[in-house]
mmCIF file of C-alpha atoms in Angstrom:
data_model
loop_
_atom_site.group_PDB
_atom_site.id
_atom_site.type_symbol
_atom_site.label_atom_id
_atom_site.label_comp_id
_atom_site.label_asym_id
_atom_site.label_seq_id
_atom_site.Cartn_x
_atom_site.Cartn_y
_atom_site.Cartn_z
ATOM 1 C CA UNK H 90 -16.682 7.076 17.081
ATOM 2 C CA UNK H 91 -18.217 6.684 13.201
ATOM 3 C CA UNK H 92 -14.798 7.135 11.949
ATOM 4 C CA UNK H 93 -13.310 4.339 13.988
ATOM 5 C CA UNK H 94 -16.450 2.039 12.937
ATOM 6 C CA UNK H 95 -15.868 2.864 9.255
ATOM 7 C CA UNK H 96 -11.993 2.125 9.278
ATOM 8 C CA UNK H 97 -12.934 -1.597 10.268
ATOM 9 C CA UNK H 98 -14.881 -2.616 7.126
ATOM 10 C CA UNK H 99 -12.710 -4.056 4.731
ATOM 11 C CA UNK H 100 -12.002 -7.373 6.345
ATOM 12 C CA UNK H 101 -15.777 -8.038 6.248
ATOM 13 C CA UNK H 102 -18.561 -8.233 3.424
ATOM 14 C CA UNK H 103 -21.567 -6.193 3.476
ATOM 15 C CA UNK H 104 -23.481 -8.560 5.429
ATOM 16 C CA UNK H 105 -20.774 -8.451 8.402
ATOM 17 C CA UNK H 106 -19.128 -11.837 7.659
ATOM 18 C CA UNK H 107 -15.542 -12.228 7.318
ATOM 19 C CA UNK H 108 -14.403 -11.906 3.918
ATOM 20 C CA UNK H 109 -13.047 -15.364 2.572
ATOM 21 C CA UNK H 110 -9.698 -14.722 0.939
ATOM 22 C CA UNK H 111 -8.928 -18.692 0.477
ATOM 23 C CA UNK H 112 -10.469 -21.071 -2.000
ATOM 24 C CA UNK H 113 -10.170 -24.072 0.491
ATOM 25 C CA UNK H 114 -10.817 -24.130 4.139
ATOM 26 C CA UNK H 115 -7.761 -26.351 4.929
ATOM 27 C CA UNK H 116 -5.344 -23.804 3.653
ATOM 28 C CA UNK H 117 -5.510 -21.806 6.644
ATOM 29 C CA UNK H 118 -4.220 -24.704 8.660
ATOM 30 C CA UNK H 119 -0.721 -24.368 7.659
ATOM 31 C CA UNK H 120 1.929 -21.672 6.247
ATOM 32 C CA UNK H 121 0.816 -21.104 2.684
ATOM 33 C CA UNK H 122 2.995 -22.233 0.107
ATOM 34 C CA UNK H 123 3.929 -20.351 -3.040
ATOM 35 C CA UNK H 124 0.974 -19.461 -5.192
ATOM 36 C CA UNK H 125 1.001 -19.649 -9.098
ATOM 37 C CA UNK H 126 2.389 -16.892 -11.002
ATOM 38 C CA UNK H 127 5.355 -14.757 -10.176
ATOM 39 C CA UNK H 128 5.640 -13.336 -6.736
ATOM 40 C CA UNK H 129 7.356 -10.216 -7.704
ATOM 41 C CA UNK H 130 4.637 -9.343 -10.010
ATOM 42 C CA UNK H 131 1.879 -9.712 -7.435
ATOM 43 C CA UNK H 132 3.771 -7.798 -4.810
ATOM 44 C CA UNK H 133 3.937 -4.828 -7.256
ATOM 45 C CA UNK H 134 0.353 -5.212 -8.263
ATOM 46 C CA UNK H 135 -0.796 -5.154 -4.426
ATOM 47 C CA UNK H 136 1.502 -2.175 -3.624
ATOM 48 C CA UNK H 137 0.028 -0.169 -6.704
ATOM 49 C CA UNK H 138 -3.619 -1.019 -5.696
ATOM 50 C CA UNK H 139 -2.899 -0.333 -1.945
ATOM 51 C CA UNK H 140 -1.356 3.312 -2.956
ATOM 52 C CA UNK H 141 -4.456 4.072 -5.358
ATOM 53 C CA UNK H 142 -6.996 3.025 -2.645
ATOM 54 C CA UNK H 143 -5.312 4.900 0.099
ATOM 55 C CA UNK H 144 -7.964 7.372 0.616
ATOM 56 C CA UNK H 145 -10.444 4.757 0.441
ATOM 57 C CA UNK H 146 -9.116 3.158 3.413
ATOM 58 C CA UNK H 147 -11.067 5.515 5.638
ATOM 59 C CA UNK H 148 -14.205 3.547 4.890
ATOM 60 C CA UNK H 149 -12.690 0.364 5.802
ATOM 61 C CA UNK H 150 -13.008 -2.232 8.836
ATOM 62 C CA UNK H 151 -16.278 -1.768 10.377
ATOM 63 C CA UNK H 152 -16.720 -5.543 10.945
ATOM 64 C CA UNK H 153 -14.050 -6.003 13.509
ATOM 65 C CA UNK H 154 -15.257 -3.303 15.959
ATOM 66 C CA UNK H 155 -18.818 -4.591 15.470
ATOM 67 C CA UNK H 156 -17.821 -8.154 16.720
ATOM 68 C CA UNK H 157 -15.685 -6.646 19.646
ATOM 69 C CA UNK H 158 -18.930 -5.022 21.033
ATOM 70 C CA UNK H 159 -21.222 -7.930 20.074
ATOM 71 C CA UNK H 160 -19.034 -10.422 21.705
ATOM 72 C CA UNK H 161 -18.923 -8.465 24.827
ATOM 73 C CA UNK H 162 -22.402 -7.328 24.933
ATOM 74 C CA UNK H 163 -23.957 -10.757 24.345
ATOM 75 C CA UNK H 164 -21.504 -12.291 26.894
ATOM 76 C CA UNK H 165 -20.478 -15.406 24.397
ATOM 77 C CA UNK H 166 -18.331 -16.801 27.195
ATOM 78 C CA UNK H 167 -18.844 -17.470 30.833
ATOM 79 C CA UNK H 168 -16.438 -18.933 33.466
ATOM 80 C CA UNK H 169 -16.676 -22.526 34.421
ATOM 81 C CA UNK H 170 -13.992 -24.382 36.133
ATOM 82 C CA UNK H 171 -11.174 -22.213 34.766
ATOM 83 C CA UNK H 172 -12.603 -22.568 31.160
ATOM 84 C CA UNK H 173 -14.661 -20.146 29.343
ATOM 85 C CA UNK H 174 -17.852 -22.017 27.669
ATOM 86 C CA UNK H 175 -19.748 -20.736 24.778
ATOM 87 C CA UNK H 176 -23.463 -20.314 25.558
ATOM 88 C CA UNK H 177 -24.163 -22.399 22.615
ATOM 89 C CA UNK H 178 -23.098 -25.954 21.620
ATOM 90 C CA UNK H 179 -19.464 -26.057 20.777
ATOM 91 C CA UNK H 180 -20.018 -27.610 17.196
ATOM 92 C CA UNK H 181 -22.479 -24.519 16.375
ATOM 93 C CA UNK H 182 -20.016 -22.317 17.788
ATOM 94 C CA UNK H 183 -17.031 -23.417 15.706
ATOM 95 C CA UNK H 184 -19.304 -22.914 12.430
ATOM 96 C CA UNK H 185 -20.135 -19.231 13.741
ATOM 97 C CA UNK H 186 -16.778 -18.146 14.859
ATOM 98 C CA UNK H 187 -16.445 -14.334 14.731
ATOM 99 C CA UNK H 188 -12.778 -13.836 14.279
ATOM 100 C CA UNK H 189 -12.040 -16.406 11.584
ATOM 101 C CA UNK H 190 -9.668 -15.442 8.844
ATOM 102 C CA UNK H 191 -8.909 -12.029 10.354
ATOM 103 C CA UNK H 192 -5.092 -12.417 10.770
ATOM 104 C CA UNK H 193 -2.742 -11.461 7.906
ATOM 105 C CA UNK H 194 -0.888 -14.792 6.932
ATOM 106 C CA UNK H 195 2.125 -15.566 4.904
ATOM 107 C CA UNK H 196 3.227 -17.136 1.785
ATOM 108 C CA UNK H 197 6.371 -19.180 1.231
ATOM 109 C CA UNK H 198 8.918 -17.061 0.086
ATOM 110 C CA UNK H 199 10.083 -18.908 -3.066
ATOM 111 C CA UNK H 200 12.233 -16.041 -4.708
ATOM 112 C CA UNK H 201 14.058 -13.075 -3.463
ATOM 113 C CA UNK H 202 12.351 -9.734 -3.925
ATOM 114 C CA UNK H 203 14.061 -7.116 -5.917
ATOM 115 C CA UNK H 204 14.043 -4.678 -3.267
ATOM 116 C CA UNK H 205 14.781 -6.966 -0.442
ATOM 117 C CA UNK H 206 17.623 -5.054 1.170
ATOM 118 C CA UNK H 207 15.888 -1.647 0.866
ATOM 119 C CA UNK H 208 12.218 -2.529 1.776
ATOM 120 C CA UNK H 209 11.795 -5.573 3.854
ATOM 121 C CA UNK H 210 12.027 -6.614 7.497
ATOM 122 C CA UNK H 211 12.670 -9.872 9.129
ATOM 123 C CA UNK H 212 11.094 -11.330 12.294
ATOM 124 C CA UNK H 213 12.157 -14.460 14.403
ATOM 125 C CA UNK H 214 9.055 -16.307 15.350
ATOM 126 C CA UNK H 215 8.822 -18.474 18.401
ATOM 127 C CA UNK H 216 7.100 -21.946 18.456
ATOM 128 C CA UNK H 217 3.604 -21.253 19.769
ATOM 129 C CA UNK H 218 -0.096 -20.683 18.933
ATOM 130 C CA UNK H 219 -0.768 -17.829 16.496
ATOM 131 C CA UNK H 220 -3.257 -15.596 18.212
ATOM 132 C CA UNK H 221 -5.627 -12.749 17.964
ATOM 133 C CA UNK H 222 -5.802 -10.807 20.894
ATOM 134 C CA UNK H 223 -8.883 -8.581 21.627
ATOM 135 C CA UNK H 224 -8.791 -6.156 24.616
ATOM 136 C CA UNK H 225 -12.208 -4.545 25.389
ATOM 137 C CA UNK H 226 -14.597 -3.568 28.199
ATOM 138 C CA UNK H 227 -12.322 -4.847 30.928
ATOM 139 C CA UNK H 228 -11.165 -8.156 29.712
ATOM 140 C CA UNK H 229 -8.644 -9.483 27.293
ATOM 141 C CA UNK H 230 -9.901 -12.485 25.037
ATOM 142 C CA UNK H 231 -7.435 -14.753 23.065
ATOM 143 C CA UNK H 232 -8.575 -16.409 19.667
ATOM 144 C CA UNK H 233 -6.838 -19.017 17.443
ATOM 145 C CA UNK H 234 -6.077 -17.852 13.866
ATOM 146 C CA UNK H 235 -8.983 -20.106 13.167
ATOM 147 C CA UNK H 236 -11.285 -17.914 15.291
ATOM 148 C CA UNK H 237 -11.684 -20.300 18.101
ATOM 149 C CA UNK H 238 -11.888 -19.012 21.727
ATOM 150 C CA UNK H 239 -8.586 -19.825 23.733
ATOM 151 C CA UNK H 240 -9.050 -18.132 26.906
ATOM 152 C CA UNK H 241 -9.785 -14.879 28.970
ATOM 153 C CA UNK H 242 -7.812 -12.766 31.282
ATOM 154 C CA UNK H 243 -6.879 -9.232 32.286
ATOM 155 C CA UNK H 244 -4.078 -7.423 30.743
ATOM 156 C CA UNK H 245 -2.461 -3.814 30.770
ATOM 157 C CA UNK H 246 -3.524 -3.292 27.316
ATOM 158 C CA UNK H 247 -5.927 -0.655 26.647
ATOM 159 C CA UNK H 248 -9.481 -1.748 27.595
ATOM 160 C CA UNK H 249 -7.895 -5.035 28.819
ATOM 161 C CA UNK H 250 -8.845 -4.905 32.645
ATOM 162 C CA UNK H 251 -11.514 -3.754 34.839
ATOM 163 C CA UNK H 252 -9.630 -0.748 36.214
ATOM 164 C CA UNK H 253 -9.214 0.857 32.854
ATOM 165 C CA UNK H 254 -12.850 0.130 31.782
ATOM 166 C CA UNK H 255 -14.374 1.464 34.912
ATOM 167 C CA UNK H 256 -12.558 4.730 34.796
ATOM 168 C CA UNK H 257 -13.369 4.889 31.132
ATOM 169 C CA UNK H 258 -9.708 5.877 30.222
ATOM 170 C CA UNK H 259 -9.331 3.527 27.287
ATOM 171 C CA UNK H 260 -11.079 1.870 24.355
ATOM 172 C CA UNK H 261 -10.370 -1.633 22.699
ATOM 173 C CA UNK H 262 -7.126 -2.967 21.232
ATOM 174 C CA UNK H 263 -6.484 -5.838 18.938
ATOM 175 C CA UNK H 264 -3.047 -7.527 18.416
ATOM 176 C CA UNK H 265 -1.583 -10.323 16.434
ATOM 177 C CA UNK H 266 1.119 -12.594 17.813
ATOM 178 C CA UNK H 267 2.116 -15.876 19.221
ATOM 179 C CA UNK H 268 0.963 -17.294 22.556
ATOM 180 C CA UNK H 269 3.681 -19.583 24.191
ATOM 181 C CA UNK H 270 1.675 -21.484 27.015
ATOM 182 C CA UNK H 271 4.726 -22.679 28.585
ATOM 183 C CA UNK H 272 5.872 -19.431 29.826
ATOM 184 C CA UNK H 273 2.687 -17.527 29.844
ATOM 185 C CA UNK H 274 3.920 -15.087 27.437
ATOM 186 C CA UNK H 275 2.491 -13.249 24.255
ATOM 187 C CA UNK H 276 4.859 -12.318 21.758
ATOM 188 C CA UNK H 277 3.493 -9.444 19.831
ATOM 189 C CA UNK H 278 3.937 -9.556 15.964
ATOM 190 C CA UNK H 279 1.728 -6.698 14.513
ATOM 191 C CA UNK H 280 -1.168 -4.437 15.439
ATOM 192 C CA UNK H 281 -4.567 -4.014 14.260
ATOM 193 C CA UNK H 282 -5.944 -1.619 16.589
ATOM 194 C CA UNK H 283 -4.834 0.577 19.776
ATOM 195 C CA UNK H 284 -7.003 2.300 22.069
ATOM 196 C CA UNK H 285 -10.086 2.420 19.603
ATOM 197 C CA UNK H 286 -7.460 3.839 16.758
ATOM 198 C CA UNK H 287 -7.428 1.329 13.667
ATOM 199 C CA UNK H 288 -4.040 0.610 12.312
ATOM 200 C CA UNK H 289 -4.692 -1.605 9.504
ATOM 201 C CA UNK H 290 -4.416 1.136 6.828
ATOM 202 C CA UNK H 291 -0.744 2.026 8.085
ATOM 203 C CA UNK H 292 2.226 0.631 6.603
ATOM 204 C CA UNK H 293 4.306 -1.897 8.430
ATOM 205 C CA UNK H 294 6.887 0.664 9.308
ATOM 206 C CA UNK H 295 4.384 2.882 10.822
ATOM 207 C CA UNK H 296 2.581 0.056 12.710
ATOM 208 C CA UNK H 297 6.042 -1.109 14.382
ATOM 209 C CA UNK H 298 7.041 2.476 15.400
ATOM 210 C CA UNK H 299 3.370 2.688 17.102
ATOM 211 C CA UNK H 300 3.949 -0.621 18.844
ATOM 212 C CA UNK H 301 7.458 0.380 20.381
ATOM 213 C CA UNK H 302 6.510 3.829 21.354
ATOM 214 C CA UNK H 303 3.496 2.616 23.256
ATOM 215 C CA UNK H 304 4.709 -0.609 24.612
ATOM 216 C CA UNK H 305 7.578 1.741 26.344
ATOM 217 C CA UNK H 306 4.749 3.517 28.006
ATOM 218 C CA UNK H 307 2.944 0.719 29.442
ATOM 219 C CA UNK H 308 5.602 -1.012 31.735
ATOM 220 C CA UNK H 309 2.854 -3.120 33.376
ATOM 221 C CA UNK H 310 2.820 -5.485 30.145
ATOM 222 C CA UNK H 311 6.000 -6.855 31.067
ATOM 223 C CA UNK H 312 5.166 -8.180 34.647
ATOM 224 C CA UNK H 313 2.545 -10.495 35.999
ATOM 225 C CA UNK H 314 0.189 -8.558 38.247
ATOM 226 C CA UNK H 315 -3.735 -8.255 39.194
ATOM 227 C CA UNK H 316 -4.355 -6.317 36.135
ATOM 228 C CA UNK H 317 -1.861 -8.026 33.803
ATOM 229 C CA UNK H 318 -2.079 -11.834 34.015
ATOM 230 C CA UNK H 319 0.414 -12.559 31.086
ATOM 231 C CA UNK H 320 3.582 -11.139 29.951
ATOM 232 C CA UNK H 321 4.015 -9.269 26.813
ATOM 233 C CA UNK H 322 7.005 -9.042 24.439
ATOM 234 C CA UNK H 323 7.505 -7.390 21.102
ATOM 235 C CA UNK H 324 9.210 -9.564 18.436
ATOM 236 C CA UNK H 325 11.882 -7.545 16.676
ATOM 237 C CA UNK H 326 11.653 -6.450 13.072
ATOM 238 C CA UNK H 327 15.096 -6.170 11.633
ATOM 239 C CA UNK H 328 15.820 -4.386 8.551
ATOM 240 C CA UNK H 329 17.145 -6.578 5.731
ATOM 241 C CA UNK H 330 19.922 -4.505 4.758
ATOM 242 C CA UNK H 331 23.032 -6.420 3.962
ATOM 243 C CA UNK H 332 24.858 -5.821 7.365
ATOM 244 C CA UNK H 333 21.764 -6.096 9.499
ATOM 245 C CA UNK H 334 20.456 -9.366 7.901
ATOM 246 C CA UNK H 335 23.852 -10.829 7.918
ATOM 247 C CA UNK H 336 24.128 -9.894 11.634
ATOM 248 C CA UNK H 337 20.545 -11.280 12.358
ATOM 249 C CA UNK H 338 21.389 -14.587 10.589
ATOM 250 C CA UNK H 339 24.601 -15.004 12.644
ATOM 251 C CA UNK H 340 22.502 -14.627 16.070
ATOM 252 C CA UNK H 341 21.802 -18.017 17.887
ATOM 253 C CA UNK H 342 19.636 -18.359 19.828
ATOM 254 C CA UNK H 343 17.227 -15.447 19.140
ATOM 255 C CA UNK H 344 15.353 -15.979 22.424
ATOM 256 C CA UNK H 345 17.327 -16.143 25.729
ATOM 257 C CA UNK H 346 18.353 -19.508 26.625
ATOM 258 C CA UNK H 347 16.463 -20.757 23.497
ATOM 259 C CA UNK H 348 13.285 -20.495 25.342
ATOM 260 C CA UNK H 349 11.052 -20.554 23.459
ATOM 261 C CA UNK H 350 12.438 -22.538 20.207
ATOM 262 C CA UNK H 351 12.707 -20.720 17.004
ATOM 263 C CA UNK H 352 10.070 -21.974 14.678
ATOM 264 C CA UNK H 353 11.072 -19.942 11.395
ATOM 265 C CA UNK H 354 11.497 -16.414 9.910
ATOM 266 C CA UNK H 355 8.785 -13.972 8.701
ATOM 267 C CA UNK H 356 9.477 -11.311 6.137
ATOM 268 C CA UNK H 357 7.378 -8.175 5.980
ATOM 269 C CA UNK H 358 7.428 -5.547 3.254
ATOM 270 C CA UNK H 359 7.925 -2.221 4.796
ATOM 271 C CA UNK H 360 5.129 -0.690 2.997
ATOM 272 C CA UNK H 361 2.458 -3.274 3.392
ATOM 273 C CA UNK H 362 -0.920 -2.551 5.103
ATOM 274 C CA UNK H 363 -2.702 -5.149 7.308
ATOM 275 C CA UNK H 364 -4.939 -7.234 5.305
ATOM 276 C CA UNK H 365 -6.830 -10.337 6.119
ATOM 277 C CA UNK H 366 -5.506 -13.688 4.625
ATOM 278 C CA UNK H 367 -2.449 -14.506 2.954
ATOM 279 C CA UNK H 368 -0.323 -12.089 0.992
ATOM 280 C CA UNK H 369 2.847 -12.101 -1.009
ATOM 281 C CA UNK H 370 4.095 -9.040 1.150
ATOM 282 C CA UNK H 371 4.580 -11.364 3.961
ATOM 283 C CA UNK H 372 6.880 -14.424 3.238
ATOM 284 C CA UNK H 373 7.939 -17.533 5.458
ATOM 285 C CA UNK H 374 11.145 -19.417 5.352
ATOM 286 C CA UNK H 375 12.995 -21.554 7.820
ATOM 287 C CA UNK H 376 16.648 -20.624 8.544
ATOM 288 C CA UNK H 377 18.170 -23.414 6.681
ATOM 289 C CA UNK H 378 16.330 -22.172 3.545
ATOM 290 C CA UNK H 379 17.690 -18.654 3.720
ATOM 291 C CA UNK H 380 20.803 -19.248 1.285
ATOM 292 C CA UNK H 381 18.887 -21.425 -1.078
ATOM 293 C CA UNK H 382 16.301 -18.541 -1.708
ATOM 294 C CA UNK H 383 17.889 -15.365 -0.750
ATOM 295 C CA UNK H 384 21.526 -16.129 -1.847
ATOM 296 C CA UNK H 385 24.562 -17.972 -0.945
ATOM 297 C CA UNK H 386 26.423 -14.855 0.045
ATOM 298 C CA UNK H 387 24.263 -14.519 3.195
ATOM 299 C CA UNK H 388 26.378 -15.477 6.483
ATOM 300 C CA UNK H 389 24.360 -17.912 8.487
ATOM 301 C CA UNK H 390 25.148 -19.548 11.913
ATOM 302 C CA UNK H 391 26.107 -23.128 11.633
ATOM 303 C CA UNK H 392 23.425 -23.960 14.112
ATOM 304 C CA UNK H 393 20.725 -23.377 11.546
ATOM 305 C CA UNK H 394 22.329 -25.427 9.055
ATOM 306 C CA UNK H 395 22.467 -28.215 11.421
ATOM 307 C CA UNK H 396 18.575 -28.104 11.898
ATOM 308 C CA UNK H 397 18.127 -28.871 8.172
ATOM 309 C CA UNK H 398 16.102 -32.360 7.943
ATOM 310 C CA UNK H 399 18.360 -35.434 6.794
ATOM 311 C CA UNK H 400 15.915 -35.862 3.795
ATOM 312 C CA UNK H 401 16.091 -32.418 2.801
ATOM 313 C CA UNK H 402 16.471 -32.021 -0.957
ATOM 314 C CA UNK H 403 15.231 -28.448 -1.656
ATOM 315 C CA UNK H 404 12.653 -25.825 -0.741
ATOM 316 C CA UNK H 405 10.130 -26.981 -3.562
ATOM 317 C CA UNK H 406 10.365 -30.812 -2.600
ATOM 318 C CA UNK H 407 10.078 -29.906 1.103
ATOM 319 C CA UNK H 408 6.970 -27.625 0.443
ATOM 320 C CA UNK H 409 5.322 -30.517 -1.652
ATOM 321 C CA UNK H 410 5.814 -32.909 1.256
ATOM 322 C CA UNK H 411 4.671 -30.504 3.845
ATOM 323 C CA UNK H 412 1.464 -29.841 2.014
ATOM 324 C CA UNK H 413 0.780 -33.491 1.737
ATOM 325 C CA UNK H 414 1.449 -34.050 5.241
ATOM 326 C CA UNK H 415 -0.763 -31.123 6.517
ATOM 327 C CA UNK H 416 -3.513 -32.196 4.244
ATOM 328 C CA UNK H 417 -3.555 -35.595 5.671
ATOM 329 C CA UNK H 418 -3.431 -34.396 9.272
ATOM 330 C CA UNK H 419 -6.340 -31.919 8.675
ATOM 331 C CA UNK H 420 -8.413 -34.954 7.166
ATOM 332 C CA UNK H 421 -7.504 -36.919 10.277
ATOM 333 C CA UNK H 422 -8.793 -34.184 12.568
ATOM 334 C CA UNK H 423 -11.892 -33.574 10.494
ATOM 335 C CA UNK H 424 -12.625 -37.242 10.704
ATOM 336 C CA UNK H 425 -12.013 -37.221 14.659
ATOM 337 C CA UNK H 426 -14.316 -34.223 14.907
ATOM 338 C CA UNK H 427 -17.159 -35.533 12.594
ATOM 339 C CA UNK H 428 -17.181 -38.830 14.581
ATOM 340 C CA UNK H 429 -17.489 -37.013 18.005
ATOM 341 C CA UNK H 430 -20.315 -34.741 16.669
ATOM 342 C CA UNK H 431 -22.435 -37.778 15.477
ATOM 343 C CA UNK H 432 -22.634 -38.774 19.146
ATOM 344 C CA UNK H 433 -25.663 -37.762 20.858
ATOM 345 C CA UNK H 434 -25.239 -34.473 23.004
ATOM 346 C CA UNK H 435 -27.510 -35.704 25.546
ATOM 347 C CA UNK H 436 -25.294 -38.529 26.251
ATOM 348 C CA UNK H 437 -22.180 -36.348 26.631
ATOM 349 C CA UNK H 438 -21.468 -34.004 29.583
ATOM 350 C CA UNK H 439 -20.933 -30.526 28.333
ATOM 351 C CA UNK H 440 -17.658 -29.948 29.974
ATOM 352 C CA UNK H 441 -16.196 -33.195 28.565
ATOM 353 C CA UNK H 442 -17.360 -32.182 24.850
ATOM 354 C CA UNK H 443 -15.803 -28.718 25.506
ATOM 355 C CA UNK H 444 -12.554 -30.294 26.832
ATOM 356 C CA UNK H 445 -12.439 -32.710 23.655
ATOM 357 C CA UNK H 446 -13.111 -29.640 21.045
ATOM 358 C CA UNK H 447 -10.366 -27.481 22.887
ATOM 359 C CA UNK H 448 -7.704 -30.230 22.652
ATOM 360 C CA UNK H 449 -8.485 -30.720 18.955
ATOM 361 C CA UNK H 450 -8.284 -26.968 18.310
ATOM 362 C CA UNK H 451 -5.124 -26.836 20.122
ATOM 363 C CA UNK H 452 -3.486 -29.677 18.029
ATOM 364 C CA UNK H 453 -4.697 -28.021 14.856
ATOM 365 C CA UNK H 454 -2.824 -24.763 15.816
ATOM 366 C CA UNK H 455 0.332 -26.732 16.742
ATOM 367 C CA UNK H 456 0.350 -28.075 12.914
ATOM 368 C CA UNK H 457 2.221 -24.701 12.024
ATOM 369 C CA UNK H 458 5.209 -25.739 14.122
#
């Protein structure tokens, strides 16, 4: 157990708080635009540091496991009319959110990596809410990428339902992905831990191999049942070699019957470890940006070209306008929340306050679409 605990330390500071990898709070509300400096140079630097510190990773990631256990032991959530209410005021809970800034986030991919065809994967991402899933002690909790609690249910993930927990057959699991509420489906993007085995110090190739092999063993994840209240689907990670990537970009739609809709494309370096916060080893593009950034020789389905906005000039102009829009939306949401919190708690029913807060949180998540 000590080894498992030690592996979860690097996401957190020594005092147990999540490491803040961002300079501004609002940056986590949208896909991170290209940072200053050359992306290729920063990628090489990160991979060099990652390789040098490989042995030190055995001492990483204590914090997530501590929070997994603390959340259940203190019964942070309790059922109330199909909602799960924090045992403290909502405003206070938001500020003390345990799972904030744990997910690995992308930067805008603003230049083609030198090793793109050899060392990168592409993933089609559905329009949905980016979610951290934690299954432990018989329950599965869903948290937004800002650390806000979304819902609780039973799943066939290790530790995710009472049957497994009561028989002491499994430990905890932590997944990264997209929740599509309209179809009650969780699309699995990545893996932080499986059955109490941390995976964050493994490379993308290894994490994907582990996911595929273990999901094949758990067929219950694909169907709704008493022990699995939501369906799980693995998002495909496709190699970016010339033939595979051209075939990928010609496919339309990427999801059956175009449900859910495709939001955009994530690009993962095959050697990247899972780290908290944004990293140049994960890039983001909308399909109609692919030729502009990765080269005109790539064959793209005409349906993606048709999705380009009428006022689109180039990627740099789009990112600038996108950033301004998101910042304004964030300020509007903050003003709405601050106005609500100034009202007397005694004059507001708790269930109404909770409902309003969840609605605001949901709207913030949808800003990524």
